[in-house]
Every structure is written in structure tokens, then in C-alpha cells.
Short mmCIF file of C-alpha atoms in Angstrom, two decimals:
data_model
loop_
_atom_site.label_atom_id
_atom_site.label_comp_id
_atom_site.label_asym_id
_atom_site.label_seq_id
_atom_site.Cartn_x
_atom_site.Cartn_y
_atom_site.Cartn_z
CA UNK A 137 288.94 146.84 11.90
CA UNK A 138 289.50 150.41 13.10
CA UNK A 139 290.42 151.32 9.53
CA UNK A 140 287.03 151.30 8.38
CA UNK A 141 283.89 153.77 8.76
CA UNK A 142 281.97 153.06 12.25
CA UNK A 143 278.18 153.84 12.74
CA UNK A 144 277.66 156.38 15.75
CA UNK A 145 277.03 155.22 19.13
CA UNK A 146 274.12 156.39 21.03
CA UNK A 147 271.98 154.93 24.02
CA UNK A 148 270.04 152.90 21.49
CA UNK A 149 272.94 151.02 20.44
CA UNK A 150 275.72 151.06 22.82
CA UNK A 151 276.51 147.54 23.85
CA UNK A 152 276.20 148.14 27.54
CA UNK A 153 276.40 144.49 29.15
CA UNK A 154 279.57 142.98 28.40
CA UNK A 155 280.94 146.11 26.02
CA UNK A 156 284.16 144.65 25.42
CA UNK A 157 281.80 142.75 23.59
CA UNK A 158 280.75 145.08 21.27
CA UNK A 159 282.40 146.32 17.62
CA UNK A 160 280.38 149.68 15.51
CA UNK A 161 282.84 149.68 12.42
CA UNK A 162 281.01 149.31 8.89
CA UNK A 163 283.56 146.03 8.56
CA UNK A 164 282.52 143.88 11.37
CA UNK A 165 278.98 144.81 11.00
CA UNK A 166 278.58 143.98 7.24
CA UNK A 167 280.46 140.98 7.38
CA UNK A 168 278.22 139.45 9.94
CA UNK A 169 274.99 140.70 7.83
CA UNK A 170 276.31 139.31 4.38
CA UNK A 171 277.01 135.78 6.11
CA UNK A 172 273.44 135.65 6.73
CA UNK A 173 270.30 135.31 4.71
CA UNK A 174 267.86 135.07 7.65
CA UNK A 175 267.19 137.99 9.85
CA UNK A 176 264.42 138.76 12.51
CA UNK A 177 262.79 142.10 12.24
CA UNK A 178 261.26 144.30 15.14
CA UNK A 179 258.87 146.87 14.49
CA UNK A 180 255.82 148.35 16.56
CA UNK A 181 252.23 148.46 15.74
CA UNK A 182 249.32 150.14 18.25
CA UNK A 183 252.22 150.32 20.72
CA UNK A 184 252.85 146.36 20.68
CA UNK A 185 256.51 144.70 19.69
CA UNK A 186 256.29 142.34 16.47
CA UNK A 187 259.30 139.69 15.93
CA UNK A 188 259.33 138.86 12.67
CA UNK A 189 261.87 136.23 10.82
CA UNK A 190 262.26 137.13 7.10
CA UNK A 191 265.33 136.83 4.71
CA UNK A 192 267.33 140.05 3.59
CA UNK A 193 270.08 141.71 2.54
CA UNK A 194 272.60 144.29 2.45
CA UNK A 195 273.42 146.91 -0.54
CA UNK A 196 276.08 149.49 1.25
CA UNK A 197 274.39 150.87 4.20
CA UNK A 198 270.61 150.00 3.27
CA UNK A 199 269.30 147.16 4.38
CA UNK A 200 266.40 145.10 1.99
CA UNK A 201 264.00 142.45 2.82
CA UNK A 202 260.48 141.98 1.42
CA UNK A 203 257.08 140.41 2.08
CA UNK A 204 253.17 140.30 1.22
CA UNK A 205 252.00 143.60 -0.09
CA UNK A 206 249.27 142.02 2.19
CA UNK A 207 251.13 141.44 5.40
CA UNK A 208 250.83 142.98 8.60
CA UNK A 209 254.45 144.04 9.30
CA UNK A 210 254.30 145.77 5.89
CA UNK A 211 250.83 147.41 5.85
CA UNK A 212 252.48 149.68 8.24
CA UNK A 213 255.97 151.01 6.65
CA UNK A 214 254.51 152.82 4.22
CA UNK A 215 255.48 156.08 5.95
CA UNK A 216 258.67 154.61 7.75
CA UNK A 217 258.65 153.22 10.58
CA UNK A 218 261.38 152.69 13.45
CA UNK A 219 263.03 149.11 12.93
CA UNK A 220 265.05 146.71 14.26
CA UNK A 221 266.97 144.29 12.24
CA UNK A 222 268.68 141.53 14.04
CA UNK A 223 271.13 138.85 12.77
CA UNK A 224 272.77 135.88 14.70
CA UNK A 225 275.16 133.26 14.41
CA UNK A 226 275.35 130.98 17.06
CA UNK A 227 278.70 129.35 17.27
CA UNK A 228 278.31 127.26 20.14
CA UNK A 229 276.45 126.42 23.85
CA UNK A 230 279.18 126.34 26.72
CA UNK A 231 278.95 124.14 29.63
CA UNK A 232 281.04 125.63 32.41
CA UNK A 233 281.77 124.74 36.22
CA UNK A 234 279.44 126.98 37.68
CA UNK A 235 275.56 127.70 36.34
CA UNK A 236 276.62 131.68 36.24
CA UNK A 237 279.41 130.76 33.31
CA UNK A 238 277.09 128.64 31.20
CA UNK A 239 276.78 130.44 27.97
CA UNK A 240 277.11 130.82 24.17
CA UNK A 241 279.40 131.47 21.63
CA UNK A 242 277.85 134.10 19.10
CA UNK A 243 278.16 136.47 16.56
CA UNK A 244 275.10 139.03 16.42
CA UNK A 245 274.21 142.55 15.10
CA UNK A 246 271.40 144.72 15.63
CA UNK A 247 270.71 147.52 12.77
CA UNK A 248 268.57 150.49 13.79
CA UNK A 249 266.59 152.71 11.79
CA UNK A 250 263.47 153.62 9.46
CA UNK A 251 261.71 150.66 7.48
CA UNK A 252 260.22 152.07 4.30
CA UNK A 253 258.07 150.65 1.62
CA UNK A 254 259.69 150.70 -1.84
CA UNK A 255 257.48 153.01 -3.83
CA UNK A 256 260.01 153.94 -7.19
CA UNK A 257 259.38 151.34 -9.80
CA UNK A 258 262.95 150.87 -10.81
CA UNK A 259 264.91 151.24 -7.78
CA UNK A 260 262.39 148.21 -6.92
CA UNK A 261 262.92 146.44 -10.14
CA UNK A 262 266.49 146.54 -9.52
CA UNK A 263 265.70 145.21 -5.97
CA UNK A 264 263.27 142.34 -6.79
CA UNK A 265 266.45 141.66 -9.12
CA UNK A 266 268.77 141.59 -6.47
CA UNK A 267 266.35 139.89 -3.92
CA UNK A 268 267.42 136.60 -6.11
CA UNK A 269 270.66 137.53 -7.29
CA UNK A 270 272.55 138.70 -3.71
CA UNK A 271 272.13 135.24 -3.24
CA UNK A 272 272.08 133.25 -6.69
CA UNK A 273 274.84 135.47 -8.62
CA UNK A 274 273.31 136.34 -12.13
CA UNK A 275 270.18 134.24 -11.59
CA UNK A 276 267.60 136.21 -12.54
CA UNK A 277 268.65 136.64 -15.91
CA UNK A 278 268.00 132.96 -16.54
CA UNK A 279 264.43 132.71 -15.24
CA UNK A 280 260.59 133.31 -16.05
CA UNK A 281 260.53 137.12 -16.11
CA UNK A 282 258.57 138.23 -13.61
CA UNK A 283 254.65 139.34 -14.05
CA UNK A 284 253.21 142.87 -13.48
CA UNK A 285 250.76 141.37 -11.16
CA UNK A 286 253.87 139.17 -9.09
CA UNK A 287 255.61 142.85 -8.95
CA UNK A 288 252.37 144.03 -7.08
CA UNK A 289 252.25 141.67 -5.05
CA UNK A 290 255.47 142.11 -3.62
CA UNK A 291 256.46 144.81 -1.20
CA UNK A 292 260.13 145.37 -0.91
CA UNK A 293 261.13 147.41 2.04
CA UNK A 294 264.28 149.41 2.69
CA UNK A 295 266.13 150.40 5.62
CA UNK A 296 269.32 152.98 5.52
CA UNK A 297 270.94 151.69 9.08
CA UNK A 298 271.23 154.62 11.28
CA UNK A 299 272.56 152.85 14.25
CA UNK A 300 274.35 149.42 14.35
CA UNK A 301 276.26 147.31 16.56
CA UNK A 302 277.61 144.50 16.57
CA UNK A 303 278.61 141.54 19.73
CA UNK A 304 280.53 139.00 19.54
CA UNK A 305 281.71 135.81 21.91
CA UNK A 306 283.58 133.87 20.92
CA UNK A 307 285.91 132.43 23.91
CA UNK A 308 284.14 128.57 24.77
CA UNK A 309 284.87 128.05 28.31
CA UNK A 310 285.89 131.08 30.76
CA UNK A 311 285.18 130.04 34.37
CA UNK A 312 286.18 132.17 37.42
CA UNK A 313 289.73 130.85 37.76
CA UNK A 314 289.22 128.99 41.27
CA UNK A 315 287.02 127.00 39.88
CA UNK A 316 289.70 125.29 37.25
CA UNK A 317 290.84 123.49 40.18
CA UNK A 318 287.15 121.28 40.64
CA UNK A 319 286.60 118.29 39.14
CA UNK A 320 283.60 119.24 36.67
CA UNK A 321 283.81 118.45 33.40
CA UNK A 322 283.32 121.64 31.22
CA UNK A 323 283.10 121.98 27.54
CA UNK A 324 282.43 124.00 24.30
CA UNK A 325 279.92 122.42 22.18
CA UNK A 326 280.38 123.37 18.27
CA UNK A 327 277.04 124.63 16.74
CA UNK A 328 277.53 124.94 12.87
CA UNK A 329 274.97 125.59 10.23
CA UNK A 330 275.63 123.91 7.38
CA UNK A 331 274.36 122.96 3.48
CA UNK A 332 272.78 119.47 2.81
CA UNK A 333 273.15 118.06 -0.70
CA UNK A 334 271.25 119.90 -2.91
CA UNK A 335 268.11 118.23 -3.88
CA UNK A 336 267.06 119.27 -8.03
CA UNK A 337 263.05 120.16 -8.97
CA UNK A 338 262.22 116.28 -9.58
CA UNK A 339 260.05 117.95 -12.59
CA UNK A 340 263.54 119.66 -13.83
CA UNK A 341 263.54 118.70 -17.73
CA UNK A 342 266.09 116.65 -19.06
CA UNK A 343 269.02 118.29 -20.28
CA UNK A 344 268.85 120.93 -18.03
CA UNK A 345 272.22 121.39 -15.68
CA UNK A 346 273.10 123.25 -12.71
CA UNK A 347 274.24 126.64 -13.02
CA UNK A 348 278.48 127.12 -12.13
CA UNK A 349 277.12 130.43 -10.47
CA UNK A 350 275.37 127.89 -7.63
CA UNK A 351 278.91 126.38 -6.97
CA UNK A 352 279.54 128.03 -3.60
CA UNK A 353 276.39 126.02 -2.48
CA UNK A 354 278.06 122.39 -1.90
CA UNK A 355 276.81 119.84 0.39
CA UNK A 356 279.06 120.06 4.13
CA UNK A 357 279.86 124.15 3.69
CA UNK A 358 279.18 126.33 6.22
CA UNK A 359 275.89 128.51 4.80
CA UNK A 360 277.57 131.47 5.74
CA UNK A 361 281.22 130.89 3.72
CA UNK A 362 278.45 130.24 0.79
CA UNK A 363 276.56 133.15 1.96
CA UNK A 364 279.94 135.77 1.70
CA UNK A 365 280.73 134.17 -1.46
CA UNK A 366 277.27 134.76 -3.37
CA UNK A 367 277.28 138.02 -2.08
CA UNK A 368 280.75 139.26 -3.21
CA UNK A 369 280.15 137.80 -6.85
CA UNK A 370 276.83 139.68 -7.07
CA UNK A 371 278.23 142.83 -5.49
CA UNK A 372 282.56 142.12 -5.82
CA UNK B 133 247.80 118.10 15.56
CA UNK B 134 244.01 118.79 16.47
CA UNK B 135 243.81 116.80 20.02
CA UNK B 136 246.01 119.04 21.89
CA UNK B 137 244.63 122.44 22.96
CA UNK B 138 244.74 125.26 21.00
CA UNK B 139 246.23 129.31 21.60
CA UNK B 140 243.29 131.78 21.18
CA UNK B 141 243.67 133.69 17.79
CA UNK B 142 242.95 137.05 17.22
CA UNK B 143 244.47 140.10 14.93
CA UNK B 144 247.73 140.26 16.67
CA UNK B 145 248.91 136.21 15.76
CA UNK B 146 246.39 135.35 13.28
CA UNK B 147 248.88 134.55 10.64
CA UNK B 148 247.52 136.23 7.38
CA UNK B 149 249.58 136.11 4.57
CA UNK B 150 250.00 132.06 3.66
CA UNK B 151 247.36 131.45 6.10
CA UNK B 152 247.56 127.71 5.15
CA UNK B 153 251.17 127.72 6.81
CA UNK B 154 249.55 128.58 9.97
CA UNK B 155 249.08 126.37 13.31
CA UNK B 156 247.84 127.47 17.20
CA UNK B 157 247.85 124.03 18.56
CA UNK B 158 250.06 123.86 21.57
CA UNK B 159 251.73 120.72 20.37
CA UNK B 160 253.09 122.33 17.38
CA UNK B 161 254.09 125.88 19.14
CA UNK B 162 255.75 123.90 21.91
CA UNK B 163 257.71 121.20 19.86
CA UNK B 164 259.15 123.75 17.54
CA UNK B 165 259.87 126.28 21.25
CA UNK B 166 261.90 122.95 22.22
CA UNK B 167 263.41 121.82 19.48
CA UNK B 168 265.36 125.64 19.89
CA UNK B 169 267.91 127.03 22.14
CA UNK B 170 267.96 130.46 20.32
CA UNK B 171 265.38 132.98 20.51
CA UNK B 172 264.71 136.75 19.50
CA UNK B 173 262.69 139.30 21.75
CA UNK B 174 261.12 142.27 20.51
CA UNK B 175 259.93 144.90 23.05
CA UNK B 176 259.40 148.54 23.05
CA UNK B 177 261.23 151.39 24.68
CA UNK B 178 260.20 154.62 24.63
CA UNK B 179 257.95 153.72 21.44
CA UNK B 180 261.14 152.08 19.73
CA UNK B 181 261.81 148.54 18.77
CA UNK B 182 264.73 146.06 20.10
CA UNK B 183 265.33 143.02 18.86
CA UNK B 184 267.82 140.76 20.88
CA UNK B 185 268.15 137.44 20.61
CA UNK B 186 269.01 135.13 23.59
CA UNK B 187 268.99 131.78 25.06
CA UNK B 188 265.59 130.33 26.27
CA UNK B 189 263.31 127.62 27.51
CA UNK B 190 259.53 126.40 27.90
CA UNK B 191 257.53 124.89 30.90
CA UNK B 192 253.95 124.23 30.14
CA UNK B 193 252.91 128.12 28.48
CA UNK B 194 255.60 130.11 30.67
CA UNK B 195 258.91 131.32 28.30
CA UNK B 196 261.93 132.11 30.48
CA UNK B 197 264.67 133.69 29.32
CA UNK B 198 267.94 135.48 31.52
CA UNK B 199 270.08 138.41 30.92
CA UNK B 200 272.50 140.81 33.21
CA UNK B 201 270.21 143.03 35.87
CA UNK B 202 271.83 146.19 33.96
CA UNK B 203 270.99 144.67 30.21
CA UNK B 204 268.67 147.72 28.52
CA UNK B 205 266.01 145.31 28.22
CA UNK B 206 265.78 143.77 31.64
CA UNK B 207 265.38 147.28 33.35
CA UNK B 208 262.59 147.97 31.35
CA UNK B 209 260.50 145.05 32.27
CA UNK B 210 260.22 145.17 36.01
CA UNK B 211 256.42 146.10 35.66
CA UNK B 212 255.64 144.02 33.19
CA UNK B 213 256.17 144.85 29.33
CA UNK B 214 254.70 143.26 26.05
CA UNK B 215 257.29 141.46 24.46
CA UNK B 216 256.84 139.25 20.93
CA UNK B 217 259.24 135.66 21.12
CA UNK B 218 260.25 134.28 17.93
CA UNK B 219 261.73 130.98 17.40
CA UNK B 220 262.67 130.15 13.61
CA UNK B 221 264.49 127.15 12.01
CA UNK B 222 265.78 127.65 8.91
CA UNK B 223 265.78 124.35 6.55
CA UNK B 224 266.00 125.39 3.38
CA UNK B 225 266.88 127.67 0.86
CA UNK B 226 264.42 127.50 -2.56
CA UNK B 227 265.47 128.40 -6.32
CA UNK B 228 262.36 128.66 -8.21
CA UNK B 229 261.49 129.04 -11.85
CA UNK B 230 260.60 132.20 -11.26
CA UNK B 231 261.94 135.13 -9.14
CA UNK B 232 258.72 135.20 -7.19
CA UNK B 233 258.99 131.58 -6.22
CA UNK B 234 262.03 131.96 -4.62
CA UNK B 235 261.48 131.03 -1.01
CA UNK B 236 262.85 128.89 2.26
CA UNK B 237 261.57 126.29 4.08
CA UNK B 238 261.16 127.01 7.86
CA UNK B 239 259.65 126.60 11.03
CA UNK B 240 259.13 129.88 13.30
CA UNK B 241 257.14 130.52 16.14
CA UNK B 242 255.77 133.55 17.31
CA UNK B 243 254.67 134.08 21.19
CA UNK B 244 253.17 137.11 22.80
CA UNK B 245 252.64 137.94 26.90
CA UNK B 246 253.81 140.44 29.23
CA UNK B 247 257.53 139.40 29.80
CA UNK B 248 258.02 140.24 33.86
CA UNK B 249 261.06 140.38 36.12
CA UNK B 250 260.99 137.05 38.31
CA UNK B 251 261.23 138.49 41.51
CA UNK B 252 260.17 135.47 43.72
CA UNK B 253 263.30 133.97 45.22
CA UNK B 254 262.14 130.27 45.39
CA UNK B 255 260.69 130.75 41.36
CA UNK B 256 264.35 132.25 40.44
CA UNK B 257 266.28 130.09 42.19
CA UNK B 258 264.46 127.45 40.16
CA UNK B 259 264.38 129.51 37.21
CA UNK B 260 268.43 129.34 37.76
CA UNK B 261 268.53 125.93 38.07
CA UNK B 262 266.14 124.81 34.81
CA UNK B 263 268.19 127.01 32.85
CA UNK B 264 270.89 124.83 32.67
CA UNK B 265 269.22 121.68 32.99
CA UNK B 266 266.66 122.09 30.57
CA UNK B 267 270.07 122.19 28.03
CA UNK B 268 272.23 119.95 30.14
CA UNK B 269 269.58 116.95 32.17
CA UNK B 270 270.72 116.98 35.75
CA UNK B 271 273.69 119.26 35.52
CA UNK B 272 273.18 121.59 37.98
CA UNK B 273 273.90 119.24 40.92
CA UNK B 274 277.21 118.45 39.81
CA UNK B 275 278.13 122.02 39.56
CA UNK B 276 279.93 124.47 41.33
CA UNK B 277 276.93 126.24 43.44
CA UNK B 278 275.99 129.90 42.69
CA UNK B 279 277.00 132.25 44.79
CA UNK B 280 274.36 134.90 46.13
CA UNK B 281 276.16 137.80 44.09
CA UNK B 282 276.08 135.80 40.94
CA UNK B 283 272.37 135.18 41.96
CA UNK B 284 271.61 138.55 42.13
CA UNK B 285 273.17 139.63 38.84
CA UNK B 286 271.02 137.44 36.78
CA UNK B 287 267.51 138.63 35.78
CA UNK B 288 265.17 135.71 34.98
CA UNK B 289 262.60 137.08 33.01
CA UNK B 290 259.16 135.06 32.35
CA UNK B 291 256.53 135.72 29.95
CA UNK B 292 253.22 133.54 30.24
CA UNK B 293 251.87 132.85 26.20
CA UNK B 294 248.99 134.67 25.84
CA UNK B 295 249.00 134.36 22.01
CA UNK B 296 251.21 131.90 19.81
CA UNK B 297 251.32 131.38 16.44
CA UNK B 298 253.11 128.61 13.90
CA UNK B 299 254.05 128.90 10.74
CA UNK B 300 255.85 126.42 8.91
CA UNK B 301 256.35 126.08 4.68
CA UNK B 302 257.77 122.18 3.78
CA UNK B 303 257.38 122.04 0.45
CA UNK B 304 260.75 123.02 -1.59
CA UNK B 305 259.80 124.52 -4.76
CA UNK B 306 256.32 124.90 -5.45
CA UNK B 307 256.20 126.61 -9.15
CA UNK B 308 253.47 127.81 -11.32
CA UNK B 309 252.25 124.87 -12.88
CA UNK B 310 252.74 126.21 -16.63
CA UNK B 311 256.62 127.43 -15.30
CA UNK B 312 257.84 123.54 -15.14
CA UNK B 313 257.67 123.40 -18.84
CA UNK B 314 260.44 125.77 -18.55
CA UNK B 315 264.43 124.43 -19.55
CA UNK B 316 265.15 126.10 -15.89
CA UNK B 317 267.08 124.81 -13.17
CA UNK B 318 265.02 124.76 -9.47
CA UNK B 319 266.50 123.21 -6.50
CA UNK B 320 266.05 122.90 -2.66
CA UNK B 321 269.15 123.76 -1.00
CA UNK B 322 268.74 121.83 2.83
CA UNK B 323 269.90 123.58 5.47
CA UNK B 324 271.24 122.22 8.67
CA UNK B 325 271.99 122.93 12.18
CA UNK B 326 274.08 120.48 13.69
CA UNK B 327 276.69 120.12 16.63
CA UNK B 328 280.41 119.47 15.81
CA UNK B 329 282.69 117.64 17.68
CA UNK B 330 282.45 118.55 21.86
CA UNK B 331 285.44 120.50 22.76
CA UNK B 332 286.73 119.86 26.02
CA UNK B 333 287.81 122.34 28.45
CA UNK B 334 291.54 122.22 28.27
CA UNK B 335 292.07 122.96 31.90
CA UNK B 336 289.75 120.24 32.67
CA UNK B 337 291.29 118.00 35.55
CA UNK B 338 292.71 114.45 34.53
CA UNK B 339 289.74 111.72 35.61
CA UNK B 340 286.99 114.19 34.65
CA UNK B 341 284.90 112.69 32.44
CA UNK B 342 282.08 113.73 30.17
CA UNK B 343 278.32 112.82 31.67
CA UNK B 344 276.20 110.34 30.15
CA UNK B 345 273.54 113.48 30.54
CA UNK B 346 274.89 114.72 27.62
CA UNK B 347 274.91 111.74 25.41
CA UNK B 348 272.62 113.49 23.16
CA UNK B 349 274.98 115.72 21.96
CA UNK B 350 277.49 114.18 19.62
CA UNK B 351 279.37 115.02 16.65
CA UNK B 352 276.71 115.69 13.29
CA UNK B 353 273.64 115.39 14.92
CA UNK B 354 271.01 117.94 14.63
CA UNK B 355 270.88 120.29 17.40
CA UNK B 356 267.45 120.80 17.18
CA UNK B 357 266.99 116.27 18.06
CA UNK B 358 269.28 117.14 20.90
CA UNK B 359 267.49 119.96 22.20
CA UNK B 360 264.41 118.06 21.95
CA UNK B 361 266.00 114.69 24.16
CA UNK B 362 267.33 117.27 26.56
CA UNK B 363 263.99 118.68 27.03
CA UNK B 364 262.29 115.56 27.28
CA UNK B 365 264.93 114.31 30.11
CA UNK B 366 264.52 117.39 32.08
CA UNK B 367 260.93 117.89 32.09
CA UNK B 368 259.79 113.99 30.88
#
């Protein structure tokens, strides 16, 4: 992973509890964001944090999501505003021999930097386009074209990550080694996040099939191997 | 939903775009807080937003949550600090007609207070306890006890709800009426998060053997039902 671009470290984004914990290069971080399609957004309004959840997505070092021309997050981005994007996988809760070693297995990354609305009608064309497509490879080119009027109505906003880190655990049990020798049970307990069996529009017409470009969604997968897969055939 | 008593609403969790997805009700803020294990926290430093997610719990309108004493987050909220909670589940993933109908199902939660250090040592030695057991019914008595270092190096923080909001979408694809006529495939893809099999410590000493505490984890169910039991054991 040290072959590969890292973003710069600074106070805001040095992992400072538990650093061997934390990972900067352009590799570690993307691959966590493109195995997600939820994120949770911070951004400050009157001097007050908002936590939003929204879905996103990555195009090289920009990050996209998108909204309500109407809503309150994005009412105020329209000059940029300082973000923070966060994305998490949780892996797994562990149960350990002490209350101090309970924990989690997870996979997060926090992206730093300036939210803006997307004024340029084709760069946000091509991102209403993509807003589908990063996840649904080649959709959009099979649907209802969208409406001037659903093209107002929704705001896309950008984000070139300025700072980024990622943390990771991912080591299940790790008591303080006296305590092996007590008889508590201890465990790791699997969290996975998973697809259920896709359930068709009942009002689908007859005739109509399921697109080959939906394969990597199958019922049992891990959303985020589906996730990685989408994204590399929109973007590969 | 109606019986229960209600979070005052004003402009900061009045939930404006969808407004029909919105609820206040304490019942429906609460389940969805402890049907979670997983939370994000926004808060400001020095006029800049964090995001960070972490492990949390409920009792009655107080949110605790922990971190290290040196985490860039705890330090800053000694006096008191405005923090935003968000809680989403994810359940589905929507392919629409229509680009602008592509959505998700989920259930979030948003919760705003002054987050505070718990300094009281009877409250945090509580706190300490809770936070396992509200995860793991009874499981601190059977554990290793804490030692006053480890004691110290945890920061309980607790954040009394001031202002909560719900929002929750459940309806898979909703298209424009005139769109169905459309030869288009549309599909809700479900979305799960569920526990796999428990992994055992392998040091774990021969005769150990796994509570009946933590029957309600088990291979496939959803974590979110055993979160719920848990809670309902601990604070039932």
C-alpha cells in the first residue's frame, strides 16, 4: 500500500488514538469508500454540528453525494463549506475478559474538505448520470430520461478530499496477556452486511428481464464485494 | 406511535425535505437508537466539522458513548460541546424507472444536546459497567474487574436529547405513476445486517463455555433483533 499516492497528514486528520491504526495512502482510502454506498456527512451551520446519512460516491479524488435543492445541509454549500465525510464498516463487536478490551472490529475513513454545490450544467449532467450508474453499471441509458424540472430539483454536491484517513481493526480478541489464563469466555462476533433476494417492481410489465449489468447484486453477497464490483465496471 | 411523548421540534430537527418521513415520538427515536450499536458524532472544532463514528447506548433521553481521554474529540468536550448523533439502518437499495427515483430504504435518527465529559465517579463507573452490558446482559460481573488506570483512560461522554428527529422511507420503489407503463426493470434490492457465526477466542480455557446472556446472538440473525433483546434484558 505504500506504492500508492497518500493524502497529507495534518492535526485534522492524524489518527492520534491508536495510530498504528491509521493508513493515508489513496489505495486504502478509496477502497474503503467504493465498498460503500452509505456515508454520514458533517457540516456546520450557525456554529452547530449536523450528522447527516446520505449515499455517495467517489470519482478520483472528489467525492459526490446529492440531496433536495430544498434541504438544509444543502441550502448552505453553495459557497463551500468545510465537510466531513465519514464511511464505516463494522466487521464485528468483541467480547473480551476485561470491560477495557471490549471492542469492535472496523474499517472507517474520514474525508476532509470543501462541500460545494454543483453549479455547471454538464459536469452535473454527467454526475446525475453517474449518481445511478457508479452503482447500476450503464443504467441510465435504459431509463425515463430525466425532466428539466427533476434536474432542478436535485442538488449534487462535490467535495475534492483535502485530508483523509483511514482506521482500521481488525484483530477480534486482544486481551492483556494475563488475563488468557481466566476462565471467561471471550469471543469475536461476525457482523456482515449482506444482499437479500432481490424483490422486482410487482407493476414490472411482462416481458421485461433483469439487466446482466445488476448481476453483482445476488441474494447472500456481501454489499460491499457488490459495491467494488459496480464501481469498477462503471469506472474499470 | 402517538401515545408516547414527543421531542420538541424546531428549525434545527424539523425534518424538511420528505417531511412525511418524519417522526419525534420517543418510541420511534428510541427503538431505532436500540436497535443500533453504531453511531456517528458530529461536533465542531475550531469552526470545523468531525465526523466519527463509535459505539453507543440509550437510557431514558441520555446517549453515552466512550473513547480514549487523548481522542481529539473527547478533549474538546470537557465543558460541554454541541454534538449531532446519527443512527442509520440501511435496508434497501431502490432502482427506479427513472434516475430521480432512485432511492434506499432506511431508518436514521438524528439527536442533538451538549455531549459532556462524565466526570462523576459513581455515574462513570456505571457508565463503564452499562457499556458492556447494555451489548452483553449481565456480563460485567463475570469479567475480569477494571483496573483504576484502565478507568481513568476511558472518557464516558453523555449527551442528554434535547432535539431528536426520525426519518424513515419503507416503500421500495415508488415511481411516477405514468413511468410504470414503461418496458423498464425496477427492483428493491434488501439489505441486511446480520451476525455470522460467534468466533471463539482461541486461547479460551477448556470448560469455558459461552453464556446463555448471549443467546441472542446466533449465526444469521439480524443484529439489529439482537441489539434490541440485549437492550431489553439489560434495562427491561
Amino acid at each position: 500500500m505504500s506504492d500508492t499516492p497518500t493524502y497529507p497528514v495534518d492535526a485534522r486528520n492524524r489518527v492520534k488514538r491508536r495510530h498504528d491504526r491509521g493508513f493515508y495512502d489513496h489505495a486504502t482510502v478509496h477502497g474503503l469508500l467504493d465498498a460503500a454506498a452509505l456515508c454520514h456527512v458533517s457540516y456546520v451551520i450557525d456554529g452547530l454540528p449536523y450528522c447527516t446519512p446520505t449515499l455517495f460516491w467517489r470519482e478520483d479524488t472528489t467525492l459526490y453525494w446529492h440531496g433536495s435543492s430544498a434541504s438544509r445541509m444543502l441550502r448552505n454549500l453553495s459557497d463551500g463549506q468545510p465537510a466531513c465525510l465519514t464511511v464505516t464498516h463494522l466487521d464485528s463487536l468483541v467480547l473480551a475478559r476485561c470491560g477495557f478490551n471490549h471492542s469492535a472490529d472496523y474499517r472507517s475513513v474520514m474525508a476532509f474538505g470543501q462541500a460545494r454545490l454543483v453549479t455547471d450544467p454538464a459536469e452535473k449532467r454527467r454526475a446525475l448520470v453517474m449518481m445511478v450508474d457508479r452503482f447500476f453499471p450503464h443504467r441510465t441509458g435504459g431509463l425515463r430520461a430525466s425532466t428539466e424540472q427533476e434536474i432542478k430539483a436535485t442538488a449534487v454536491v462535490s467535495m475534492e478530499i483535502e485530508r483523509a484517513s483511514a482506521k482500521i481493526r481488525a484483530k477480534g480478541v486482544a486481551d492483556d496477556e494475563e488475563d488468557y489464563a481466566l476462565p471467561i469466555h471471550a469471543e469475536r462476533l461476525p457482523v456482515h452486511t449482506v444482499i437479500g433476494a432481490p424483490e422486482p417492481c410487482p407493476r414490472r410489465l411482462p416481458g421485461v428481464e433483469r439487466s446482466a449489468d445488476l448481476a453483482a447484486y445476488r441474494e447472500g453477497r456481501p454489499l460491499e464485494d457488490a459495491l467494488r464490483e459496480a464501481y469498477a465496471a462503471a469506472y474499470g
